[in-house]
């Protein structure tokens, strides 16, 4: 069976990599794109885009109505637009696979409710790299034994949100197994504000933004006489493509929202 796909954000770094990936997949067919530019054109008419006769729409509703037989929306944009795209897709029974990071908890709850009401599957994954998903799971395991932990995430300098969705997800997973603890010295004082990073449930998240980076994270645990570092590096955006492909296949079987790739991967 061929899965018909709409990509939102085709000119972006992730969107263009995804379109390259789709071109090599026999069972996945790109049928349309949603973009804030180039309304009414096709991809082949846009500079730097592949020579594909795929229509571009600025208005997501128009796109979904014109391509009512599409199966999946892959959203790789920005939080505000991505939320509208995802909500509109669910209202039109097109299953969203969302890589866009920065949705609030309230937005995820509202989308989850809508997904259940419309019986339309949806996967939101802060990280589609399988290695990163494993890194988060290993961190969750380690937190049971090491309550002292700091998360350092590093990304390219064009990233809009900080901390990264993956760092927030890691902290949420760790919170499930870690004995709550006030870390550091009780009288610790920041002489320069922000120097100790963001405080999430008394864990610290540090965000590094530099050109040359893609997506990297270290979770460092400290105990008596030892440290444990769990580290993952996405050294190219290829690292996300297997996870996106897998999520597209899985979302076809769902009738509710799943948050996190680990909840559709067989982790046994
Ligand atoms: P990017 O290169 O900046 O691409 C974002 C694209 O979205 C751009 O083409 C941008 O267009 C477009 N856009 C902005 N506002 C829009 C709107 N209102 N309507 C429609 N399109 C709009 O970023 P990226 O690196 O590809 O990342 C895209 C998203 O994926 C980000 O949220 C990022 O954090 C996330 N991400 C997720 C994963 C994962 O594994 N889940 C991995 C990497 C990145 P303009 O060029 O006109 O601004």
CSV table of N, CA and C in Angstrom, one decimal, residues 14 75-76 97-103 108 123-130 132-133 135-136 155 159 161 163-173 215 217 234 240 244 247 257-263:
chain,number,residue,atom,x,y,z
A,14,UNK,N,15.2,20.2,7.8
A,14,UNK,CA,14.5,18.8,8.0
A,14,UNK,C,13.6,18.5,6.9
A,75,UNK,N,5.1,17.3,9.8
A,75,UNK,CA,5.3,18.7,10.1
A,75,UNK,C,6.7,18.9,10.6
A,76,UNK,N,7.4,19.8,9.9
A,76,UNK,CA,8.8,20.2,10.4
A,76,UNK,C,8.9,21.7,10.2
A,97,UNK,N,2.5,13.4,11.7
A,97,UNK,CA,3.7,12.9,12.3
A,97,UNK,C,4.5,14.2,12.5
A,98,UNK,N,4.7,14.6,13.8
A,98,UNK,CA,5.2,15.9,14.1
A,98,UNK,C,6.6,15.8,14.7
A,99,UNK,N,7.6,16.5,13.9
A,99,UNK,CA,8.9,16.6,14.5
A,99,UNK,C,9.2,18.0,15.0
A,100,UNK,N,8.3,19.0,14.7
A,100,UNK,CA,8.4,20.3,15.2
A,100,UNK,C,8.5,20.3,16.7
A,101,UNK,N,9.5,21.0,17.2
A,101,UNK,CA,9.6,21.1,18.7
A,101,UNK,C,9.1,22.4,19.2
A,102,UNK,N,8.8,22.4,20.5
A,102,UNK,CA,8.4,23.7,21.2
A,102,UNK,C,6.9,23.8,21.5
A,103,UNK,N,6.1,22.7,21.2
A,103,UNK,CA,4.7,22.8,21.6
A,103,UNK,C,4.6,22.8,23.2
A,108,UNK,N,-0.1,20.0,23.6
A,108,UNK,CA,0.0,18.6,23.4
A,108,UNK,C,-1.3,17.9,23.9
A,123,UNK,N,1.6,11.1,15.9
A,123,UNK,CA,2.8,10.9,16.6
A,123,UNK,C,3.6,12.2,16.7
A,124,UNK,N,3.9,12.6,17.9
A,124,UNK,CA,4.7,13.8,18.1
A,124,UNK,C,6.0,13.2,18.8
A,125,UNK,N,7.1,13.5,18.1
A,125,UNK,CA,8.4,13.0,18.7
A,125,UNK,C,9.4,14.1,18.7
A,126,UNK,N,9.9,14.4,20.0
A,126,UNK,CA,10.9,15.4,20.1
A,126,UNK,C,12.2,15.0,19.4
A,127,UNK,N,12.4,13.7,19.2
A,127,UNK,CA,13.6,13.3,18.5
A,127,UNK,C,13.3,12.0,17.7
A,128,UNK,N,13.6,12.0,16.4
A,128,UNK,CA,13.3,10.9,15.6
A,128,UNK,C,14.6,10.0,15.4
A,129,UNK,N,15.7,10.4,16.0
A,129,UNK,CA,16.9,9.6,15.9
A,129,UNK,C,16.8,8.4,16.9
A,130,UNK,N,16.9,7.2,16.5
A,130,UNK,CA,16.7,6.1,17.4
A,130,UNK,C,17.8,6.1,18.5
A,132,UNK,N,19.1,8.6,19.9
A,132,UNK,CA,18.7,9.6,20.9
A,132,UNK,C,17.6,9.1,21.8
A,133,UNK,N,16.7,8.3,21.2
A,133,UNK,CA,15.6,7.7,22.0
A,133,UNK,C,16.2,6.7,23.0
A,135,UNK,N,19.3,6.9,24.2
A,135,UNK,CA,20.1,7.7,25.1
A,135,UNK,C,19.1,8.1,26.3
A,136,UNK,N,17.9,8.5,25.9
A,136,UNK,CA,16.9,9.0,26.9
A,136,UNK,C,16.5,7.8,27.8
A,155,UNK,N,22.9,22.4,20.1
A,155,UNK,CA,22.3,22.5,18.7
A,155,UNK,C,22.9,23.6,17.9
A,159,UNK,N,18.5,27.2,15.8
A,159,UNK,CA,17.3,26.6,16.5
A,159,UNK,C,16.6,27.7,17.3
A,161,UNK,N,13.9,27.2,19.7
A,161,UNK,CA,13.5,26.9,21.1
A,161,UNK,C,14.7,26.5,22.0
A,163,UNK,N,15.1,25.2,26.3
A,163,UNK,CA,15.9,24.0,25.9
A,163,UNK,C,15.2,23.2,24.8
A,164,UNK,N,15.9,22.2,24.2
A,164,UNK,CA,15.4,21.4,23.2
A,164,UNK,C,14.3,20.5,23.7
A,165,UNK,N,13.4,20.1,22.8
A,165,UNK,CA,12.3,19.2,23.1
A,165,UNK,C,12.9,17.9,23.7
A,166,UNK,N,14.0,17.5,23.1
A,166,UNK,CA,14.6,16.2,23.6
A,166,UNK,C,15.1,16.4,25.1
A,167,UNK,N,15.7,17.5,25.4
A,167,UNK,CA,16.2,17.8,26.8
A,167,UNK,C,15.0,17.8,27.8
A,168,UNK,N,13.9,18.4,27.3
A,168,UNK,CA,12.7,18.4,28.2
A,168,UNK,C,12.1,17.0,28.4
A,169,UNK,N,12.1,16.3,27.3
A,169,UNK,CA,11.6,14.9,27.3
A,169,UNK,C,12.5,14.0,28.2
A,170,UNK,N,13.8,14.2,28.1
A,170,UNK,CA,14.8,13.5,29.0
A,170,UNK,C,14.5,13.8,30.4
A,171,UNK,N,14.3,15.1,30.8
A,171,UNK,CA,14.0,15.4,32.2
A,171,UNK,C,12.7,14.8,32.6
A,172,UNK,N,11.7,14.8,31.8
A,172,UNK,CA,10.4,14.1,32.2
A,172,UNK,C,10.6,12.7,32.4
A,173,UNK,N,11.4,12.0,31.6
A,173,UNK,CA,11.6,10.6,31.8
A,173,UNK,C,12.4,10.3,33.1
A,215,UNK,N,22.6,18.2,16.4
A,215,UNK,CA,21.8,17.9,17.6
A,215,UNK,C,22.6,17.0,18.4
A,217,UNK,N,23.4,15.6,22.7
A,217,UNK,CA,23.0,15.7,24.1
A,217,UNK,C,23.9,14.8,25.0
A,234,UNK,N,23.8,13.5,16.8
A,234,UNK,CA,23.3,13.5,15.4
A,234,UNK,C,24.3,14.2,14.6
A,240,UNK,N,17.7,11.3,11.5
A,240,UNK,CA,16.3,11.4,11.8
A,240,UNK,C,15.3,10.6,10.9
A,244,UNK,N,11.5,8.9,11.2
A,244,UNK,CA,10.3,9.5,10.5
A,244,UNK,C,9.6,8.5,9.7
A,247,UNK,N,7.7,6.2,11.9
A,247,UNK,CA,6.6,6.8,12.5
A,247,UNK,C,5.4,6.9,11.5
A,257,UNK,N,-3.2,9.9,20.0
A,257,UNK,CA,-1.9,10.5,19.9
A,257,UNK,C,-0.9,9.8,20.8
A,258,UNK,N,0.3,9.6,20.2
A,258,UNK,CA,1.4,9.0,21.0
A,258,UNK,C,2.5,10.1,21.0
A,259,UNK,N,3.1,10.3,22.2
A,259,UNK,CA,4.1,11.3,22.3
A,259,UNK,C,5.4,10.6,22.6
A,260,UNK,N,6.4,10.7,21.7
A,260,UNK,CA,7.7,10.0,21.9
A,260,UNK,C,7.8,8.8,21.1
A,261,UNK,N,8.9,8.7,20.3
A,261,UNK,CA,9.1,7.5,19.5
A,261,UNK,C,9.2,6.2,20.3
A,262,UNK,N,9.7,6.3,21.5
A,262,UNK,CA,10.0,5.1,22.4
A,262,UNK,C,8.6,4.4,22.6
A,263,UNK,N,7.5,5.1,22.5
A,263,UNK,CA,6.2,4.5,22.8
A,263,UNK,C,5.6,3.8,21.6
